[in-house]
PDB file of C-alpha atoms in Angstrom:
ATOM      1  CA  MET A   1       0.452   0.030  -0.270  1.00  0.00           C
ATOM      2  CA  ALA A   2       1.075   3.672  -1.303  1.00  0.00           C
ATOM      3  CA  ASN A   3       2.253   5.900   1.973  1.00  0.00           C
ATOM      4  CA  GLU A   4       0.276   8.452   0.660  1.00  0.00           C
ATOM      5  CA  ARG A   5       1.493  10.720   3.483  1.00  0.00           C
ATOM      6  CA  LEU A   6       5.024  10.601   1.981  1.00  0.00           C
ATOM      7  CA  ARG A   7       3.883  11.590  -1.030  1.00  0.00           C
ATOM      8  CA  ALA A   8       2.083  14.566   0.413  1.00  0.00           C
ATOM      9  CA  ALA A   9       4.485  15.972   2.173  1.00  0.00           C
ATOM     10  CA  LEU A  10       6.764  15.533  -0.946  1.00  0.00           C
ATOM     11  CA  LEU A  11       4.334  17.621  -2.792  1.00  0.00           C
ATOM     12  CA  GLN A  12       3.885  20.438  -0.394  1.00  0.00           C
ATOM     13  CA  LYS A  13       8.013  20.495  -0.566  1.00  0.00           C
ATOM     14  CA  GLY A  14       8.028  21.006  -3.940  1.00  0.00           C
ATOM     15  CA  VAL A  15      10.485  18.403  -4.538  1.00  0.00           C
ATOM     16  CA  THR A  16      10.288  14.830  -5.874  1.00  0.00           C
ATOM     17  CA  ILE A  17      10.452  11.133  -5.526  1.00  0.00           C
ATOM     18  CA  ALA A  18      14.948  11.422  -6.236  1.00  0.00           C
ATOM     19  CA  ASP A  19      15.656  15.273  -5.034  1.00  0.00           C
ATOM     20  CA  LEU A  20      14.353  13.295  -1.189  1.00  0.00           C
ATOM     21  CA  ALA A  21      16.969  10.127  -2.612  1.00  0.00           C
ATOM     22  CA  ASP A  22      19.665  12.236  -3.051  1.00  0.00           C
ATOM     23  CA  ALA A  23      19.171  14.852  -0.283  1.00  0.00           C
ATOM     24  CA  ILE A  24      19.483  11.789   2.303  1.00  0.00           C
ATOM     25  CA  GLU A  25      21.742  10.051   0.346  1.00  0.00           C
ATOM     26  CA  VAL A  26      20.003   7.114  -0.704  1.00  0.00           C
ATOM     27  CA  ASP A  27      19.477   4.774  -3.549  1.00  0.00           C
ATOM     28  CA  PRO A  28      15.935   6.621  -5.725  1.00  0.00           C
ATOM     29  CA  LYS A  29      14.341   2.817  -5.997  1.00  0.00           C
ATOM     30  CA  THR A  30      14.824   2.099  -2.488  1.00  0.00           C
ATOM     31  CA  ALA A  31      13.168   5.743  -1.737  1.00  0.00           C
ATOM     32  CA  GLU A  32      10.354   4.963  -4.477  1.00  0.00           C
ATOM     33  CA  ARG A  33       9.403   1.942  -2.900  1.00  0.00           C
ATOM     34  CA  TRP A  34       8.965   4.143   0.445  1.00  0.00           C
ATOM     35  CA  VAL A  35       6.579   6.268  -0.976  1.00  0.00           C
ATOM     36  CA  THR A  36       4.500   3.343  -4.138  1.00  0.00           C
ATOM     37  CA  GLN A  37       4.795   0.351  -2.160  1.00  0.00           C
ATOM     38  CA  GLY A  38       4.735   1.954   1.460  1.00  0.00           C
ATOM     39  CA  ARG A  39       8.015  -0.060   2.732  1.00  0.00           C
ATOM     40  CA  GLN A  40       8.965   1.314   6.064  1.00  0.00           C
ATOM     41  CA  PRO A  41      12.849   2.883   5.962  1.00  0.00           C
ATOM     42  CA  TYR A  42      15.683   2.136   7.981  1.00  0.00           C
ATOM     43  CA  ARG A  43      15.312   4.386  11.151  1.00  0.00           C
ATOM     44  CA  LYS A  44      18.201   6.469  10.448  1.00  0.00           C
ATOM     45  CA  HIS A  45      16.318   7.322   7.004  1.00  0.00           C
ATOM     46  CA  ARG A  46      13.004   7.857   8.749  1.00  0.00           C
ATOM     47  CA  PHE A  47      15.151  10.542  10.531  1.00  0.00           C
ATOM     48  CA  ALA A  48      16.208  12.535   7.555  1.00  0.00           C
ATOM     49  CA  THR A  49      12.919  12.290   5.389  1.00  0.00           C
ATOM     50  CA  ALA A  50      11.553  13.914   7.834  1.00  0.00           C
ATOM     51  CA  SER A  51      14.247  16.342   9.070  1.00  0.00           C
ATOM     52  CA  TYR A  52      14.218  16.595   5.286  1.00  0.00           C
ATOM     53  CA  LEU A  53      10.771  17.069   4.664  1.00  0.00           C
ATOM     54  CA  GLY A  54       9.857  19.530   7.496  1.00  0.00           C
ATOM     55  CA  VAL A  55       7.482  16.991   9.562  1.00  0.00           C
ATOM     56  CA  ASP A  56       7.657  14.651  12.032  1.00  0.00           C
ATOM     57  CA  GLU A  57       8.647  11.154  12.031  1.00  0.00           C
ATOM     58  CA  THR A  58       5.598   9.578  13.686  1.00  0.00           C
ATOM     59  CA  TYR A  59       3.050  11.410  10.732  1.00  0.00           C
ATOM     60  CA  LEU A  60       4.808   9.575   8.347  1.00  0.00           C
ATOM     61  CA  TRP A  61       5.650   6.425   9.394  1.00  0.00           C
ATOM     62  CA  PRO A  62       2.704   6.416  12.191  1.00  0.00           C
ATOM     63  CA  ASP A  63       3.099   2.135  13.894  1.00  0.00           C
ATOM     64  CA  ALA A  64       6.910   2.716  12.951  1.00  0.00           C
ATOM     65  CA  LEU A  65       8.772   3.262  16.412  1.00  0.00           C
ATOM     66  CA  THR A  66       7.513   1.097  19.806  1.00  0.00           C
ATOM     67  CA  ARG A  67       6.852   2.521  22.918  1.00  0.00           C
ATOM     68  CA  ASP A  68       9.921   2.948  24.249  1.00  0.00           C
ATOM     69  CA  GLN A  69      11.669   4.742  21.639  1.00  0.00           C
ATOM     70  CA  VAL A  70       8.332   6.661  22.060  1.00  0.00           C
ATOM     71  CA  ALA A  71       9.189   7.413  25.522  1.00  0.00           C
ATOM     72  CA  ALA A  72      13.035   7.542  24.609  1.00  0.00           C
ATOM     73  CA  ALA A  73      12.354  10.973  22.381  1.00  0.00           C
ATOM     74  CA  SER A  74       9.506  12.446  24.611  1.00  0.00           C
ATOM     75  CA  GLN A  75      11.814  12.766  27.877  1.00  0.00           C
ATOM     76  CA  SER A  76      14.801  14.057  25.566  1.00  0.00           C
ATOM     77  CA  GLU A  77      12.364  16.791  25.033  1.00  0.00           C
ATOM     78  CA  VAL A  78      12.762  18.021  28.693  1.00  0.00           C
ATOM     79  CA  LEU A  79      15.048  20.584  28.608  1.00  0.00           C
ATOM     80  CA  THR A  80      14.697  22.724  32.222  1.00  0.00           C
ATOM     81  CA  ILE A  81      12.444  21.746  35.090  1.00  0.00           C
ATOM     82  CA  TYR A  82      11.881  24.569  37.366  1.00  0.00           C
ATOM     83  CA  PRO A  83      10.087  24.764  40.574  1.00  0.00           C
ATOM     84  CA  HIS A  84       8.049  27.307  40.303  1.00  0.00           C
ATOM     85  CA  ARG A  85       7.314  30.145  37.675  1.00  0.00           C
ATOM     86  CA  TRP A  86       9.217  32.698  39.150  1.00  0.00           C
ATOM     87  CA  ALA A  87      12.398  30.691  39.746  1.00  0.00           C
ATOM     88  CA  VAL A  88      12.479  31.066  35.113  1.00  0.00           C
ATOM     89  CA  PRO A  89      15.568  33.413  35.327  1.00  0.00           C
ATOM     90  CA  ARG A  90      13.936  36.457  33.214  1.00  0.00           C
ATOM     91  CA  ASP A  91      15.793  36.083  30.630  1.00  0.00           C
ATOM     92  CA  ILE A  92      15.248  33.043  29.545  1.00  0.00           C
ATOM     93  CA  TRP A  93      11.535  34.804  28.327  1.00  0.00           C
ATOM     94  CA  GLY A  94      12.900  37.059  26.233  1.00  0.00           C
ATOM     95  CA  ARG A  95      15.692  34.697  24.473  1.00  0.00           C
ATOM     96  CA  LEU A  96      12.408  32.381  23.828  1.00  0.00           C
ATOM     97  CA  PHE A  97      10.648  35.048  22.038  1.00  0.00           C
ATOM     98  CA  SER A  98      13.589  36.930  20.810  1.00  0.00           C
ATOM     99  CA  GLY A  99      14.397  33.638  18.762  1.00  0.00           C
ATOM    100  CA  ALA A 100      11.378  32.810  17.206  1.00  0.00           C
ATOM    101  CA  SER A 101      10.916  33.366  12.989  1.00  0.00           C
ATOM    102  CA  GLU A 102       7.604  31.757  12.259  1.00  0.00           C
ATOM    103  CA  GLU A 103       5.528  31.164  15.636  1.00  0.00           C
ATOM    104  CA  ILE A 104       4.669  32.836  19.406  1.00  0.00           C
ATOM    105  CA  ASP A 105       1.379  31.174  21.132  1.00  0.00           C
ATOM    106  CA  VAL A 106       1.200  32.280  24.319  1.00  0.00           C
ATOM    107  CA  LEU A 107      -2.243  30.657  25.687  1.00  0.00           C
ATOM    108  CA  VAL A 108      -3.567  31.735  29.780  1.00  0.00           C
ATOM    109  CA  TYR A 109      -5.662  33.408  32.016  1.00  0.00           C
ATOM    110  CA  SER A 110      -4.393  37.041  32.679  1.00  0.00           C
ATOM    111  CA  GLY A 111      -0.532  36.030  31.379  1.00  0.00           C
ATOM    112  CA  LEU A 112      -0.222  39.885  33.839  1.00  0.00           C
ATOM    113  CA  PHE A 113       3.745  39.466  34.254  1.00  0.00           C
ATOM    114  CA  LEU A 114       3.747  38.975  30.489  1.00  0.00           C
ATOM    115  CA  ALA A 115       1.815  41.996  29.848  1.00  0.00           C
ATOM    116  CA  ASP A 116       3.078  44.398  32.119  1.00  0.00           C
ATOM    117  CA  ASP A 117       6.448  43.937  30.997  1.00  0.00           C
ATOM    118  CA  ALA A 118       6.875  46.813  27.766  1.00  0.00           C
ATOM    119  CA  GLY A 119       9.567  44.947  26.552  1.00  0.00           C
ATOM    120  CA  LEU A 120       8.048  41.834  25.678  1.00  0.00           C
ATOM    121  CA  MET A 121       4.981  43.989  24.719  1.00  0.00           C
ATOM    122  CA  ARG A 122       7.474  46.207  21.953  1.00  0.00           C
ATOM    123  CA  MET A 123       8.590  42.530  20.910  1.00  0.00           C
ATOM    124  CA  PHE A 124       5.430  41.031  20.164  1.00  0.00           C
ATOM    125  CA  GLY A 125       4.347  43.834  18.129  1.00  0.00           C
ATOM    126  CA  ASP A 126       8.209  44.067  16.190  1.00  0.00           C
ATOM    127  CA  LYS A 127       8.109  39.976  15.401  1.00  0.00           C
ATOM    128  CA  ALA A 128       4.446  40.514  14.021  1.00  0.00           C
ATOM    129  CA  ARG A 129       5.611  43.417  11.910  1.00  0.00           C
ATOM    130  CA  SER A 130       8.948  40.730  10.744  1.00  0.00           C
ATOM    131  CA  GLY A 131       6.101  38.091   9.931  1.00  0.00           C
ATOM    132  CA  VAL A 132       6.075  36.131  12.437  1.00  0.00           C
ATOM    133  CA  ARG A 133       2.664  34.955  13.173  1.00  0.00           C
ATOM    134  CA  VAL A 134       1.682  35.531  17.225  1.00  0.00           C
ATOM    135  CA  ARG A 135      -1.584  34.196  19.051  1.00  0.00           C
ATOM    136  CA  VAL A 136      -2.036  34.931  22.519  1.00  0.00           C
ATOM    137  CA  LEU A 137      -5.556  33.187  24.511  1.00  0.00           C
ATOM    138  CA  LEU A 138      -6.771  35.007  27.485  1.00  0.00           C
ATOM    139  CA  GLY A 139      -8.833  34.178  29.476  1.00  0.00           C
ATOM    140  CA  ASP A 140     -12.491  35.491  29.217  1.00  0.00           C
ATOM    141  CA  PRO A 141     -12.727  37.548  32.264  1.00  0.00           C
ATOM    142  CA  ASP A 142     -16.976  37.177  32.335  1.00  0.00           C
ATOM    143  CA  SER A 143     -16.457  33.962  32.355  1.00  0.00           C
ATOM    144  CA  HIS A 144     -17.867  30.996  35.244  1.00  0.00           C
ATOM    145  CA  GLU A 145     -14.052  29.217  34.276  1.00  0.00           C
ATOM    146  CA  VAL A 146     -12.266  32.432  35.608  1.00  0.00           C
ATOM    147  CA  SER A 147     -14.189  32.911  38.457  1.00  0.00           C
ATOM    148  CA  GLN A 148     -13.735  29.875  40.011  1.00  0.00           C
ATOM    149  CA  ARG A 149      -9.814  30.098  39.061  1.00  0.00           C
ATOM    150  CA  GLY A 150     -10.043  32.974  40.881  1.00  0.00           C
ATOM    151  CA  ALA A 151     -11.619  31.609  43.871  1.00  0.00           C
ATOM    152  CA  ASP A 152      -9.380  28.771  43.736  1.00  0.00           C
ATOM    153  CA  GLU A 153      -6.723  30.211  44.507  1.00  0.00           C
ATOM    154  CA  GLY A 154      -7.825  32.796  46.828  1.00  0.00           C
ATOM    155  CA  ILE A 155      -7.699  35.803  45.449  1.00  0.00           C
ATOM    156  CA  GLY A 156     -11.560  36.535  44.043  1.00  0.00           C
ATOM    157  CA  ASP A 157     -12.255  38.820  41.262  1.00  0.00           C
ATOM    158  CA  SER A 158      -8.840  40.029  41.219  1.00  0.00           C
ATOM    159  CA  MET A 159      -7.923  37.389  38.556  1.00  0.00           C
ATOM    160  CA  ALA A 160     -10.674  38.724  35.672  1.00  0.00           C
ATOM    161  CA  ALA A 161      -8.923  42.159  36.807  1.00  0.00           C
ATOM    162  CA  GLN A 162      -6.413  41.147  36.325  1.00  0.00           C
ATOM    163  CA  ILE A 163      -6.733  39.993  32.634  1.00  0.00           C
ATOM    164  CA  ARG A 164      -9.086  42.740  32.225  1.00  0.00           C
ATOM    165  CA  SER A 165      -5.154  44.499  32.655  1.00  0.00           C
ATOM    166  CA  ALA A 166      -3.639  42.726  30.378  1.00  0.00           C
ATOM    167  CA  LEU A 167      -6.234  43.372  27.786  1.00  0.00           C
ATOM    168  CA  VAL A 168      -4.946  47.350  27.980  1.00  0.00           C
ATOM    169  CA  PHE A 169      -1.184  46.072  27.865  1.00  0.00           C
ATOM    170  CA  TYR A 170      -1.905  44.154  24.499  1.00  0.00           C
ATOM    171  CA  ARG A 171      -3.789  47.281  22.936  1.00  0.00           C
ATOM    172  CA  PRO A 172      -1.310  49.368  21.116  1.00  0.00           C
ATOM    173  CA  ILE A 173      -0.683  46.244  19.088  1.00  0.00           C
ATOM    174  CA  ILE A 174      -4.004  44.652  18.591  1.00  0.00           C
ATOM    175  CA  GLY A 175      -5.392  45.489  14.546  1.00  0.00           C
ATOM    176  CA  LEU A 176      -1.517  44.703  13.528  1.00  0.00           C
ATOM    177  CA  ASP A 177      -0.907  41.844  11.005  1.00  0.00           C
ATOM    178  CA  ASN A 178      -0.037  38.251  12.225  1.00  0.00           C
ATOM    179  CA  PHE A 179      -1.212  39.611  15.240  1.00  0.00           C
ATOM    180  CA  GLU A 180      -4.437  37.761  16.856  1.00  0.00           C
ATOM    181  CA  LEU A 181      -6.000  37.685  20.857  1.00  0.00           C
ATOM    182  CA  ARG A 182      -8.218  35.420  21.490  1.00  0.00           C
ATOM    183  CA  LEU A 183     -10.485  35.125  24.869  1.00  0.00           C
ATOM    184  CA  HIS A 184     -11.401  31.363  25.858  1.00  0.00           C
ATOM    185  CA  ASP A 185     -13.100  29.891  28.736  1.00  0.00           C
ATOM    186  CA  THR A 186     -12.100  26.734  29.498  1.00  0.00           C
ATOM    187  CA  ILE A 187     -10.993  25.392  32.227  1.00  0.00           C
ATOM    188  CA  LEU A 188      -6.792  26.017  31.854  1.00  0.00           C
ATOM    189  CA  TYR A 189      -5.089  22.683  33.124  1.00  0.00           C
ATOM    190  CA  ASN A 190      -1.575  24.586  32.467  1.00  0.00           C
ATOM    191  CA  SER A 191      -0.108  27.923  31.292  1.00  0.00           C
ATOM    192  CA  MET A 192       2.160  27.988  27.520  1.00  0.00           C
ATOM    193  CA  TYR A 193       4.101  29.615  26.111  1.00  0.00           C
ATOM    194  CA  ARG A 194       5.463  29.068  22.450  1.00  0.00           C
ATOM    195  CA  ALA A 195       8.143  29.982  20.839  1.00  0.00           C
ATOM    196  CA  ASP A 196       8.087  27.906  16.646  1.00  0.00           C
ATOM    197  CA  ASP A 197       9.486  24.014  18.635  1.00  0.00           C
ATOM    198  CA  GLU A 198      10.416  25.737  22.337  1.00  0.00           C
ATOM    199  CA  TYR A 199       7.623  25.502  25.154  1.00  0.00           C
ATOM    200  CA  LEU A 200       7.674  26.982  28.686  1.00  0.00           C
ATOM    201  CA  ILE A 201       4.745  25.058  30.181  1.00  0.00           C
ATOM    202  CA  ASN A 202       3.394  26.353  33.371  1.00  0.00           C
ATOM    203  CA  THR A 203       1.354  23.798  34.944  1.00  0.00           C
ATOM    204  CA  HIS A 204      -1.725  24.472  37.594  1.00  0.00           C
ATOM    205  CA  VAL A 205      -1.410  22.976  41.038  1.00  0.00           C
ATOM    206  CA  TYR A 206      -5.323  23.926  42.770  1.00  0.00           C
ATOM    207  CA  GLY A 207      -4.779  25.995  45.522  1.00  0.00           C
ATOM    208  CA  THR A 208      -1.651  27.817  44.245  1.00  0.00           C
ATOM    209  CA  ARG A 209      -1.284  31.041  42.007  1.00  0.00           C
ATOM    210  CA  ALA A 210       0.222  30.240  38.573  1.00  0.00           C
ATOM    211  CA  GLY A 211       3.655  31.631  39.663  1.00  0.00           C
ATOM    212  CA  ASN A 212       4.680  29.426  42.429  1.00  0.00           C
ATOM    213  CA  ALA A 213       3.959  25.927  40.020  1.00  0.00           C
ATOM    214  CA  PRO A 214       6.447  24.035  37.908  1.00  0.00           C
ATOM    215  CA  VAL A 215       7.605  25.056  34.665  1.00  0.00           C
ATOM    216  CA  LEU A 216       8.667  22.325  32.076  1.00  0.00           C
ATOM    217  CA  HIS A 217      11.141  23.737  29.574  1.00  0.00           C
ATOM    218  CA  LEU A 218      10.277  21.565  26.037  1.00  0.00           C
ATOM    219  CA  ARG A 219      11.514  21.172  22.748  1.00  0.00           C
ATOM    220  CA  ARG A 220      10.103  19.230  19.992  1.00  0.00           C
ATOM    221  CA  VAL A 221      12.336  15.878  18.750  1.00  0.00           C
ATOM    222  CA  ALA A 222      11.579  13.745  15.931  1.00  0.00           C
ATOM    223  CA  GLY A 223       9.750  11.207  17.579  1.00  0.00           C
ATOM    224  CA  GLY A 224       9.062  12.399  21.045  1.00  0.00           C
ATOM    225  CA  ASP A 225       5.025  13.818  21.675  1.00  0.00           C
ATOM    226  CA  MET A 226       5.108  15.350  24.463  1.00  0.00           C
ATOM    227  CA  VAL A 227       5.213  18.445  22.636  1.00  0.00           C
ATOM    228  CA  ALA A 228       3.142  17.695  19.969  1.00  0.00           C
ATOM    229  CA  THR A 229      -0.136  16.326  22.981  1.00  0.00           C
ATOM    230  CA  TYR A 230       0.496  20.531  24.322  1.00  0.00           C
ATOM    231  CA  ALA A 231       0.294  21.763  21.149  1.00  0.00           C
ATOM    232  CA  GLU A 232      -3.250  20.061  19.900  1.00  0.00           C
ATOM    233  CA  SER A 233      -4.153  21.064  23.424  1.00  0.00           C
ATOM    234  CA  TYR A 234      -3.748  24.795  22.195  1.00  0.00           C
ATOM    235  CA  GLU A 235      -5.444  24.599  18.812  1.00  0.00           C
ATOM    236  CA  LYS A 236      -8.464  22.803  20.340  1.00  0.00           C
ATOM    237  CA  VAL A 237      -9.214  25.820  22.667  1.00  0.00           C
ATOM    238  CA  TRP A 238      -8.104  28.962  20.166  1.00  0.00           C
ATOM    239  CA  ALA A 239     -10.541  26.858  17.816  1.00  0.00           C
ATOM    240  CA  LYS A 240     -13.327  27.820  19.994  1.00  0.00           C
ATOM    241  CA  ALA A 241     -11.988  31.226  21.746  1.00  0.00           C
ATOM    242  CA  THR A 242     -14.113  34.484  20.948  1.00  0.00           C
ATOM    243  CA  PRO A 243     -11.612  37.181  18.720  1.00  0.00           C
ATOM    244  CA  VAL A 244     -10.732  40.411  20.686  1.00  0.00           C
ATOM    245  CA  GLU A 245     -10.870  43.144  17.509  1.00  0.00           C
ATOM    246  CA  SER A 246      -9.062  46.540  17.648  1.00  0.00           C
TER     247      SER A 246
END
């Protein structure tokens, strides 16, 4: 059976089977069998093909990786674990977002510590103007979920007030090309901060403010699926959130 995902990835990149074979140094007939007959390459060739085409290895060959291999690759996605968000060095945030060349994503309730940083807001605007897609998800201050989170953290209506303050700080860049801000009403289990394939995941702990909860520093690795799980979750929240207009 032909590997239609591999065929589609070649077409999307605009390369031929011969181009692929040349890039990863295999016989063109071997590469052709991967596409037309669905033959499964050796692991090193799977990795090289996925890297060349800019897709996940698991997308091209979903049955190729064993459970142990997926677990090992996913463990490699963890760069650092911080015991608290306040323990993340300030320069990490700057390096994370300044390194983005394609996408910046933020998922929070208020994320006021970001919005109140004039330098980061200026960076978000500059990134959007340079062609980087910047997406920000804030909690809907009028939603039940935000009200409940405020109660859970013992700060009452302050959570909604923080979101409204954050909205004020984002106003100058709302309306820029490549910048989008939406309000969500989901139960937020983690806050997410993404720059291309690198993530800071701020876990949420009941009864504890987000700033005091742990943070995972992740980077996507071919064959791993931890980052992919968070990325998929972000897209689900984004799809049902409400756009904020300028």
